Short mmCIF file of C-alpha atoms in Angstrom, two decimals:
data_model
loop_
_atom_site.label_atom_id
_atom_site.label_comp_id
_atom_site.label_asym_id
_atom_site.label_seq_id
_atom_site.Cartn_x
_atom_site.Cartn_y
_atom_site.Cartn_z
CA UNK I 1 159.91 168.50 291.39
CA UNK I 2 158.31 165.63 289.34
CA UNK I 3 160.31 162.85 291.16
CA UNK I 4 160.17 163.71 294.82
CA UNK I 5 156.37 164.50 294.23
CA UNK I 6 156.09 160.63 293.14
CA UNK I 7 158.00 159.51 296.31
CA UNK I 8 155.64 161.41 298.34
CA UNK I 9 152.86 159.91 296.59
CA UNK I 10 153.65 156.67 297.23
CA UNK I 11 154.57 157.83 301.07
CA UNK I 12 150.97 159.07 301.22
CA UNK I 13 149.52 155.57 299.54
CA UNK I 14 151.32 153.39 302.31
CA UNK I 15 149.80 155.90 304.93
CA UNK I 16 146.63 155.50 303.88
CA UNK I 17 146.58 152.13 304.02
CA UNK I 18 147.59 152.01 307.75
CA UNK I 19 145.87 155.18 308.84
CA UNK I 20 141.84 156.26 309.09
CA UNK I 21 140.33 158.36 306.36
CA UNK I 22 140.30 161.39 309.12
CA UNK I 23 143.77 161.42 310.14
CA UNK I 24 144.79 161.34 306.30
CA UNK I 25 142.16 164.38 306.04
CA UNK I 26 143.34 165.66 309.32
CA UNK I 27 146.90 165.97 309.16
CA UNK I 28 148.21 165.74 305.84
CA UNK I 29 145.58 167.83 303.11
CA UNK I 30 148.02 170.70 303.41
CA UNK I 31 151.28 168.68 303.97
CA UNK I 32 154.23 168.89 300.82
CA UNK I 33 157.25 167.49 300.11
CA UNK I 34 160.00 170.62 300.14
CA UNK I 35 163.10 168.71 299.75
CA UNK I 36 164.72 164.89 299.68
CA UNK I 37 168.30 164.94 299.42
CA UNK I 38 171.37 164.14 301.72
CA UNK I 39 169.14 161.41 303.28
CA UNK I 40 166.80 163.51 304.76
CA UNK I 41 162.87 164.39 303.49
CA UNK I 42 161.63 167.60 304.45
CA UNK I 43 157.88 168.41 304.85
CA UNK I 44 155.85 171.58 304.78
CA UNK I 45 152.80 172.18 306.46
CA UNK I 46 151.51 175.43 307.68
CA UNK I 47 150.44 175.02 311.37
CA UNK I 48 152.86 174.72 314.11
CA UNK I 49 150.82 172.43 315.85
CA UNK I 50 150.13 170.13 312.97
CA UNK I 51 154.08 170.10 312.24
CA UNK I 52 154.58 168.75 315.64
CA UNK I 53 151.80 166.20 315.39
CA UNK I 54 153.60 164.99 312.11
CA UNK I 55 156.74 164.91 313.47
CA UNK I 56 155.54 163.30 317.01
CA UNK I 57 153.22 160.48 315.55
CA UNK I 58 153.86 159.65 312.05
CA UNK I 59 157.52 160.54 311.42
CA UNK I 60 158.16 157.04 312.39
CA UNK I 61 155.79 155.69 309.34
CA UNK I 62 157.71 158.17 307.32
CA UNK I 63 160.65 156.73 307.77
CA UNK I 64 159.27 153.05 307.35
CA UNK I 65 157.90 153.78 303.35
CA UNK I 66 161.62 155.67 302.95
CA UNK I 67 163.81 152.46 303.97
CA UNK I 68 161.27 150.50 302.07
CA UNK I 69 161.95 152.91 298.81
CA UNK I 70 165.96 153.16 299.27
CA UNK I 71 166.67 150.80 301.78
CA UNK I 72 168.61 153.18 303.82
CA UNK I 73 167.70 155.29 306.69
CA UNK I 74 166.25 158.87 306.78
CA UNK I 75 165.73 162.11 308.84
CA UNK I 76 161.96 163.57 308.68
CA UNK I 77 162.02 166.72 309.04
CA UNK I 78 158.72 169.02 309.21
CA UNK I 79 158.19 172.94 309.03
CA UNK I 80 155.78 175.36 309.27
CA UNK I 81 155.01 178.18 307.52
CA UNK I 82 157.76 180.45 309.10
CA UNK I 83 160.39 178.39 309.51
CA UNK I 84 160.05 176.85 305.87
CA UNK I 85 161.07 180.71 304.72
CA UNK I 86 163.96 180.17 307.08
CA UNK I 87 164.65 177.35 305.92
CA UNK I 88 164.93 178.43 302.63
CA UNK I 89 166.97 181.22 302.74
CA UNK I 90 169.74 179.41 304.80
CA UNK I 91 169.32 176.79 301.72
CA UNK I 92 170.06 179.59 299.08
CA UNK I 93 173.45 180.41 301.63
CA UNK I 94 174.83 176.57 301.35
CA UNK I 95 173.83 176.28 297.31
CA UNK I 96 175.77 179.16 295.73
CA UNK I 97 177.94 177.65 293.19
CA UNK I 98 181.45 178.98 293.68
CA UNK I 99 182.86 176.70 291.01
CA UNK I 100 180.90 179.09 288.53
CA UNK I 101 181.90 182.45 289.55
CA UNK I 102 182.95 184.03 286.50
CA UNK I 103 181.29 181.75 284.12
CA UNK I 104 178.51 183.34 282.69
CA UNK I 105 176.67 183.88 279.26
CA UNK I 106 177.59 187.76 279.55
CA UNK I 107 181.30 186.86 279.47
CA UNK I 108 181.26 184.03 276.69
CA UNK I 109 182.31 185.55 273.28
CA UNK I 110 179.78 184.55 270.97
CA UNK I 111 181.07 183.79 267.06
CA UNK I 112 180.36 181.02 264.37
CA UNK I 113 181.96 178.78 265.68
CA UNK I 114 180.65 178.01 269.01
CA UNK I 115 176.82 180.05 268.51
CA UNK I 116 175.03 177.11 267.87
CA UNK I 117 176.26 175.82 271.27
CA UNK I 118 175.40 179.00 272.74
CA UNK I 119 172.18 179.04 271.71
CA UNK I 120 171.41 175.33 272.42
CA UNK I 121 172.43 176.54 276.66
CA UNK I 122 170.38 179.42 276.21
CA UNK I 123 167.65 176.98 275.37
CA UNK I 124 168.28 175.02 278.49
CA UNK I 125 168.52 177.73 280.56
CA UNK I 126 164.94 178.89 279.32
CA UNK I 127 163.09 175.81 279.68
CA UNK I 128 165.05 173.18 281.51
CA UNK I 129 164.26 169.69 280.99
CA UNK I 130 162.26 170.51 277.25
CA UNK I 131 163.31 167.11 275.31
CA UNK I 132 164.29 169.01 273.06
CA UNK I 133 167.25 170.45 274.60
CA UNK I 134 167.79 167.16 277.02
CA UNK I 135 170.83 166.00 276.84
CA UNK I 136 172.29 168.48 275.88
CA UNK I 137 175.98 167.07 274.90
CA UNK I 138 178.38 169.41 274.17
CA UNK I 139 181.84 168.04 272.59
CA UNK I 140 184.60 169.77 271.12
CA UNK I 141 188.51 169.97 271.32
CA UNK I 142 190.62 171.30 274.61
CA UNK I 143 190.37 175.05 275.52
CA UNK I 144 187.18 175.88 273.20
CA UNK I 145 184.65 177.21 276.45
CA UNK I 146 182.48 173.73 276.54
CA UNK I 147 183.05 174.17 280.55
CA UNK I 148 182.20 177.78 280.48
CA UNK I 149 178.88 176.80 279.03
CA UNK I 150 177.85 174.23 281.38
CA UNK I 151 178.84 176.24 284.45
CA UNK I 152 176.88 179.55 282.46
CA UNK I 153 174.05 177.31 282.61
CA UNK I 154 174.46 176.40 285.89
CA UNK I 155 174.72 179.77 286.83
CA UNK I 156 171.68 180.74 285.35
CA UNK I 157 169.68 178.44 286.07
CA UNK I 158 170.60 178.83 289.79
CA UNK I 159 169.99 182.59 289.46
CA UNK I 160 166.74 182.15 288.50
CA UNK I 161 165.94 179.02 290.89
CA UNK I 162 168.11 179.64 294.16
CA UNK I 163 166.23 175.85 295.04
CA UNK I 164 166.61 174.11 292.58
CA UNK I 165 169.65 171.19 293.25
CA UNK I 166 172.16 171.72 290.76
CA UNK I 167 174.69 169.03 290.61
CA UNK I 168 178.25 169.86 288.83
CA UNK I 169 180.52 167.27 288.61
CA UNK I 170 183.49 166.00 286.50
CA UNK I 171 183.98 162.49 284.65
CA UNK I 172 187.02 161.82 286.57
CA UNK I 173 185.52 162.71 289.78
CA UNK I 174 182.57 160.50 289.03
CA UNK I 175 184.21 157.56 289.11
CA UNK I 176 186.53 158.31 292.08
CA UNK I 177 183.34 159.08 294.19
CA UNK I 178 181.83 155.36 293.01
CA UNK I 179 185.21 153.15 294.10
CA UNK I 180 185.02 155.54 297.58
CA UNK I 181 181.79 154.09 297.89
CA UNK I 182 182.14 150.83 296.95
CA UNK I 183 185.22 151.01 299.16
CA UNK I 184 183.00 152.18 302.21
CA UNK I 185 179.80 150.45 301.59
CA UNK I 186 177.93 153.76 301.09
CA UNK I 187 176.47 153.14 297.51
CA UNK I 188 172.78 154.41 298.57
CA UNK I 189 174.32 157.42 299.88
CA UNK I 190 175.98 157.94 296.50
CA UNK I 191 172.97 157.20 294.65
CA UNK I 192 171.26 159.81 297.30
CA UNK I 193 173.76 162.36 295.95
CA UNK I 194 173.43 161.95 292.82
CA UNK I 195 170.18 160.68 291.43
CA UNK I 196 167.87 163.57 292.44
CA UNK I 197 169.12 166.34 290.91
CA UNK I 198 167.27 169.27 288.95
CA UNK I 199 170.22 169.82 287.06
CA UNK I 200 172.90 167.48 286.35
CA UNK I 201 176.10 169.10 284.70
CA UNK I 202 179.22 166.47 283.94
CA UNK I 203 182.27 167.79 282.38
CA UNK I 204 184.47 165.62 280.45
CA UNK I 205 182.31 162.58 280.28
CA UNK I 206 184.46 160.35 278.12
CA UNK I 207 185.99 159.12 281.12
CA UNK I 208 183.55 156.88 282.41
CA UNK I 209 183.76 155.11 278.85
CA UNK I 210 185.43 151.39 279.66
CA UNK I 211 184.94 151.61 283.22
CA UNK I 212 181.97 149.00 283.44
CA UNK I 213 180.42 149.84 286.92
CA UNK I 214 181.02 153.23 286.40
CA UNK I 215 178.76 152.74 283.17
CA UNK I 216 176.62 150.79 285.10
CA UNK I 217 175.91 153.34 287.72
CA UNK I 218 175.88 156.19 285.07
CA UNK I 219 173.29 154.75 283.48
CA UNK I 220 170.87 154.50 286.24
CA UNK I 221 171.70 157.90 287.35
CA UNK I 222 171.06 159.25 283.87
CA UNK I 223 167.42 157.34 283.82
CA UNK I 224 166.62 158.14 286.95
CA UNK I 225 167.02 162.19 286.35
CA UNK I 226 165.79 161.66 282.74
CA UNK I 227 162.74 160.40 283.78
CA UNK I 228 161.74 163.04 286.21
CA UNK I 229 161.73 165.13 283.45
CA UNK I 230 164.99 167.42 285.27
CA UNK I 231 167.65 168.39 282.80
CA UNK I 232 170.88 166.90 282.07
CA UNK I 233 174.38 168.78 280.27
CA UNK I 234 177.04 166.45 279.47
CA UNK I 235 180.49 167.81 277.59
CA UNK I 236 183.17 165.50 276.05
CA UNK I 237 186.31 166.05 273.61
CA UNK I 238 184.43 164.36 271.20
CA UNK I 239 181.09 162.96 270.22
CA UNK I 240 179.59 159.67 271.45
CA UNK I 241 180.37 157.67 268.50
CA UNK I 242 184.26 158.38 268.72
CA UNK I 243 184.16 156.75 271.94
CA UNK I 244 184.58 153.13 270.77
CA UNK I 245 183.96 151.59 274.89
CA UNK I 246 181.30 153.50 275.59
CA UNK I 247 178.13 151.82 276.39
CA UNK I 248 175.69 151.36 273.40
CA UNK I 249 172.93 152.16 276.21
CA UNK I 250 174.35 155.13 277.12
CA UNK I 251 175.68 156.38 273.75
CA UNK I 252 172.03 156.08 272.19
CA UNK I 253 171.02 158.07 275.41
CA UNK I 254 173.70 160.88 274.83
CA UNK I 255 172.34 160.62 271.11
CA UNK I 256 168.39 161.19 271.64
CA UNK I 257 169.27 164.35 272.80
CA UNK I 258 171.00 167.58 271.19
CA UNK I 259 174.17 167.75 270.05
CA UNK I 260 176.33 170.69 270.08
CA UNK I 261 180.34 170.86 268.82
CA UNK I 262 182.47 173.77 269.73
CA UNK I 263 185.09 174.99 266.77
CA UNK I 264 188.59 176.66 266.80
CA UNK I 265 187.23 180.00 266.75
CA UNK I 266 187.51 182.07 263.97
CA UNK I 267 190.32 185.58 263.93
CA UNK I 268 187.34 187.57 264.27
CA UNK I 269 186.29 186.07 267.19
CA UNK I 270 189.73 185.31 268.48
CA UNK I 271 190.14 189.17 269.01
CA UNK I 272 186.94 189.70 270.51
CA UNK I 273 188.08 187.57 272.88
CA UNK I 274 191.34 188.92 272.97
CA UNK I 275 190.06 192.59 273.94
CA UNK I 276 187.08 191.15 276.29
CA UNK I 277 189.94 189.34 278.56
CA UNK I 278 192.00 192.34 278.60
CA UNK I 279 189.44 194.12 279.41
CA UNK I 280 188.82 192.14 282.29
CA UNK I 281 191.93 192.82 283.35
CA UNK I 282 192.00 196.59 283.10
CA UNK I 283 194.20 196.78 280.20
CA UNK I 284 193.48 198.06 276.42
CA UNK I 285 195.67 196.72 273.83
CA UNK I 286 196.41 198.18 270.37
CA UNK I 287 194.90 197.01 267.48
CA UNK I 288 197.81 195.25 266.28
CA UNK I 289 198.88 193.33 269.58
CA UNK I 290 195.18 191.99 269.39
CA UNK I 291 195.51 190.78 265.70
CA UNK I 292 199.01 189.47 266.34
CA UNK I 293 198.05 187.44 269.19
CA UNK I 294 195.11 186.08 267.14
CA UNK I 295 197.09 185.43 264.13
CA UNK I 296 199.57 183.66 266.64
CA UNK I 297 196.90 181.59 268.49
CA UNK I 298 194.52 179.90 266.37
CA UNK I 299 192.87 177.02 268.03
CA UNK I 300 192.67 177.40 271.63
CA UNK I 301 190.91 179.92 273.51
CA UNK I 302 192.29 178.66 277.10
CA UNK I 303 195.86 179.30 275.55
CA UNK I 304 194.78 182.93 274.03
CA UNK I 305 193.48 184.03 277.51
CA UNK I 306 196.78 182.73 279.05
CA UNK I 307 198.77 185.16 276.42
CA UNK I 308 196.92 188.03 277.67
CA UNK I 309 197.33 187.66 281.18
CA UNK I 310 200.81 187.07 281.22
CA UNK I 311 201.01 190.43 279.05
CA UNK I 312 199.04 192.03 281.62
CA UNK I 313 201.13 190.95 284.61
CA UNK I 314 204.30 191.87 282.77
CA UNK I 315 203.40 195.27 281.83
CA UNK I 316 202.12 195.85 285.55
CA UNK I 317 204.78 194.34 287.43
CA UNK I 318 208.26 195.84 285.30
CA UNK I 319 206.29 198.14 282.81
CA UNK I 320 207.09 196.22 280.01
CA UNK I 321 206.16 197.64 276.72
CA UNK I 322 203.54 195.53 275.05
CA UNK I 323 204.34 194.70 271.39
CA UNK I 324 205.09 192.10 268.94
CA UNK I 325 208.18 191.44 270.69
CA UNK I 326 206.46 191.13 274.58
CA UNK I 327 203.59 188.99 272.74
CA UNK I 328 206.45 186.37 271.19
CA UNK I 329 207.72 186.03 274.74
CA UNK I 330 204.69 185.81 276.36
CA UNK I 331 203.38 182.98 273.72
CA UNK I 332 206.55 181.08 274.27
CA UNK I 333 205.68 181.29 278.03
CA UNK I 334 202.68 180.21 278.27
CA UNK I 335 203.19 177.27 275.53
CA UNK I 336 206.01 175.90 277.10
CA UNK I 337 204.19 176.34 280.91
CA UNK I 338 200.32 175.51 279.60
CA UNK I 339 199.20 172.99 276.80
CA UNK I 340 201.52 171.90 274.11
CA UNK I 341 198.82 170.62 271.05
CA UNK I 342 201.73 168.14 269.00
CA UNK I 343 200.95 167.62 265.41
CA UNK I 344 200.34 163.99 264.36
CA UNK I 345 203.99 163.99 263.06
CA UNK I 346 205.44 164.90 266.43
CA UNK I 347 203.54 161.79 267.44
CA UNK I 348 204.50 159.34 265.61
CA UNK I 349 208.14 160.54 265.41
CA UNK I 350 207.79 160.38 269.17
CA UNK I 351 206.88 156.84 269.47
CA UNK I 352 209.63 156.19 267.01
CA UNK I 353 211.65 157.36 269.25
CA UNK I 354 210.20 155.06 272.24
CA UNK I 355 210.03 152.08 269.81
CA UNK I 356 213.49 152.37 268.18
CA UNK I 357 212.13 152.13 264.86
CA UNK I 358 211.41 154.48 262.01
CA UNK I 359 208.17 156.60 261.22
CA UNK I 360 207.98 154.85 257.82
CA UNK I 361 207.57 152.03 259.47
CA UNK I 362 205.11 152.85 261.73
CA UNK I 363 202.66 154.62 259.32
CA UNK I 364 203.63 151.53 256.94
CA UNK I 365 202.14 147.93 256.28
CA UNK I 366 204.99 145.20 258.38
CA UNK I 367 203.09 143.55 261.28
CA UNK I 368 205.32 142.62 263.77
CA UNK I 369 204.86 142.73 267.02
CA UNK I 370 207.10 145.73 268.13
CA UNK I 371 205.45 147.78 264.86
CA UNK I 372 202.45 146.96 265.33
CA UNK I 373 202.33 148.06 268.63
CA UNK I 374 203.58 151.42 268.23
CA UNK I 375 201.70 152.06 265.59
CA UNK I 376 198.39 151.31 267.21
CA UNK I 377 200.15 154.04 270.21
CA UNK I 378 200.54 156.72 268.10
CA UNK I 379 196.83 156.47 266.34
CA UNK I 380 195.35 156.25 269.77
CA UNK I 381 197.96 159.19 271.00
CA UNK I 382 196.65 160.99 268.08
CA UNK I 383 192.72 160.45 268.64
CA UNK I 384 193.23 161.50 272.36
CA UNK I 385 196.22 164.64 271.54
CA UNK I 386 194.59 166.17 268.97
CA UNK I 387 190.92 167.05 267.25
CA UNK I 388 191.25 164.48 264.36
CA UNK I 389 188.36 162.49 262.59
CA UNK I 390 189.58 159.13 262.68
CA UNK I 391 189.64 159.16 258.80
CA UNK I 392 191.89 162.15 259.36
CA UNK I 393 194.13 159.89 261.02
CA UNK I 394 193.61 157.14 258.61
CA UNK I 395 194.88 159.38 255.94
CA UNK I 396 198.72 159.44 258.09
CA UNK I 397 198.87 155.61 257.43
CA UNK I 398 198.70 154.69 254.07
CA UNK I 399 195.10 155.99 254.07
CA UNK I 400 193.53 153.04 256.37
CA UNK I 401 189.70 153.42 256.73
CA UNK I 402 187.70 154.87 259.48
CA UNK I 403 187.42 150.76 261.32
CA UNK I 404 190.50 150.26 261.50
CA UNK I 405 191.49 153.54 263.31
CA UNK I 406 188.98 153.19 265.43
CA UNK I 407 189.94 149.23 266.30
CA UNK I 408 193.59 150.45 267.10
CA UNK I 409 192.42 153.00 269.61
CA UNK I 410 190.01 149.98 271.47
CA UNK I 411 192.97 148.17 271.84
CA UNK I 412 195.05 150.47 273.00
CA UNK I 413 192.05 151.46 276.04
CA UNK I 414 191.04 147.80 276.53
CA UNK I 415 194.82 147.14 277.20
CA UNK I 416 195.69 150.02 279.26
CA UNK I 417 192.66 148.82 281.81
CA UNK I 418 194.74 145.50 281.96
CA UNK I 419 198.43 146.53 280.99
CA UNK I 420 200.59 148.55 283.73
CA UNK I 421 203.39 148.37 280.93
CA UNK I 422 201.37 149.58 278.38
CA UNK I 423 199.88 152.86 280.38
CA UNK I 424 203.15 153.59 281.80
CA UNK I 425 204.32 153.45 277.88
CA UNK I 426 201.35 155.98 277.02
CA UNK I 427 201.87 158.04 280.30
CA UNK I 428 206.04 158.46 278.69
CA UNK I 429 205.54 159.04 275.04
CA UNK I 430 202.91 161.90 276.61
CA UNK I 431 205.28 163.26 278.69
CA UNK I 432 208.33 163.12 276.06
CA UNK I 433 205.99 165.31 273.89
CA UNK I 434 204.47 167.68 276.72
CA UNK I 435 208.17 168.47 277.01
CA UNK I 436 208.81 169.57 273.39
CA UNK I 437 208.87 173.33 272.54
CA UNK I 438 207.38 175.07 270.02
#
């Protein structure tokens, strides 16, 4: 571990400083670094009786160069031969990973429009940390398997590395963990948590973009595990230039490495997946309930897999034939219960609705306040609903270039930061739509 090997080195520069040639010699030729995390350093060195000297006389030190370094306290922590192997194994107990159970590369359907995505994890998984492969940002549109990559790597990677410190968390959950520190004053424990890890996996990472601290402390986390040369796996709904407040430091950072999208998949792979879930489940569908569910579902995997199991649980629970007829019912099911994808029409005639004024005048050229308003809604409900380019959305409003999409969808985030009225308005129009049937 490139980073906590530097931290030791400068623990062992202080020491020699302040200690003779033969105690350095003495007590600390064979002495490593195992482990600095959770504010405590642990130490390796073979001899029972050299682990206690360590730990007797020059823990103390330890601790010293450590609050210099972090300016927190830590533990020090020394084992010998034997207990390190103990220590180990009850390390590989506390690290399994039960957020990926499940996810794994032998379970993710492979097809054209996801393989180059697949292949890019497979690279991180076989050399983690390579430059080539780091960051590797995956972005793509809801439901497409960019979290069943990143938790496939993690997966692996832990597989083959029981020790290494894989850290998996969300965007959301990001920033709620930096206001619970700020709240409690424990920012160096945070920093602790986060800043030393072998692998860092973030899902959804578009929602640290506007939040300035969180940015802030993103950034320096990102560096800080960069630089160590430890890998890093970001995924997003879209790529780094689409987010119009991120950072420019971080977006050139997400940049330098490789980027990977994630596609609607195509029929073919649609009913691969179709007959791997049911599978899964113990079932084996006909050939034509798998290529009427995949003729019925054609963008999102999460929804597909939902369609199966609720074909599955019918059959089992009232022995329900399955058919064209079962698979309508269970589509309408799990569309009306799951995620409703509204076209950029249901949008704006949505926000018409809000507004009290027409569509035409919404996707037209008047300027009031009121239009203006809802117009610049609906493009950013659009960007955030659905898997446009923002000249795709341009092309819904009197084909208006790719600027001044983008513009309308900064003002609409810069405003909801500020605006109670105006995220209450988003959070409605959302909801109006969520409640639509297909």
């Amino acid at each position: 571990m490139d980073s906590i090997q530097d931290i030791w080195a400068e623990i062992m520069a202080v020491l020699a400083k302040n200690l003779t040639e033969t105690s350095i010699k003495t007590w600390f030729t064979d002495c490593s670094p195992v482990e600095l995390e959770d504010g405590k350093l642990v130490l390796h060195t073979p001899k029972p009786f050299k682990r206690d000297i360590i730990q007797q006389r020059f823990s103390k030190n330890i601790k010293e160069v450590l609050k210099e370094l972090f300016s927190c306290e830590f533990e020090v922590v020394v084992l010998s031969d034997e207990e390190l192997e103990e220590y180990r194994e009850q390390r590989r107990e506390e690290k399994t990973l039960p957020e990926m159970d499940g996810y794994t590369f032998e379970n993710f359907i492979v097809g054209n429009s996801n393989k180059f995505a697949h292949a890019a994890a497979l690279g991180v998984v076989k050399k983690p940390g390579n430059r080539a492969y780091n960051p590797l940002f995956i972005y793509g549109n809801s439901g497409l398997g960019k979290t069943h990559l990143l938790l496939a790597i993690g997966s692996a990677i832990h597989e083959n590395d029981p020790g290494a410190k894989i850290i998996y968390v969300k965007g959301d959950e990001f920033l709620n963990d930096i206001v619970q520190a700020l709240k409690e004053g424990t920012m160096q424990e945070f920093r602790q948590k986060y800043r030393f890890a072998d692998l860092f996996l973030v899902d959804d990472i578009q929602f640290i973009a506007g939040k300035e601290r969180s940015q802030e402390e993103f950034f320096h986390t990102f560096n800080n595990i960069y630089e160590a040369g430890h890998q890093i796996v970001l995924t997003s709904d879209r790529p780094p230039i689409d987010m119009t407040l991120l950072d420019d430091r971080l977006r050139t950072r997400f940049e330098g490495g490789l980027m990977a999208d994630v596609q609607p998949p195509d029929k073919e792979t649609r009913m691969a997946i179709i007959r791997d879930k049911a599978g899964h489940l113990g079932m084996v569908l006909s050939d034509e309930v798998v290529q009427y569910i995949a003729e019925q579902i054609t963008s999102n995997v999460r929804q597909i897999e939902g369609v199966v199991k609720k074909l599955t649980a019918s059959h089992e629970i009232s022995g329900e034939k399955i058919n064209k007829a079962s698979v309508d019912k269970a589509i309408a099911d799990v569309i009306r219960t799951g995620v409703y994808i509204p076209t950029p029409d249901d949008i704006i005639e949505e926000t018409s609705h809000y507004y009290q004024i027409s569509a035409e005048d919404i996707k037209g050229q008047r300027r009031s306040k009121n239009i203006a308003a809802a117009r610049h809604i609906s493009i950013y409900l659009i960007r955030t609903l659905t898997n446009l380019s923002f000249a795709d959305i341009g092309s819904y409003y009197g084909n208006r270039d790719h600027a001044t999409v983008m513009n309308s969808c900064k003002k609409i985030e810069k405003a909801m930061v500020n605006d109670s009225a105006i995220a209450a308005t988003i959070r409605d129009i959302t909801s109006n739509l969520n409640s639509r049937q297909r």
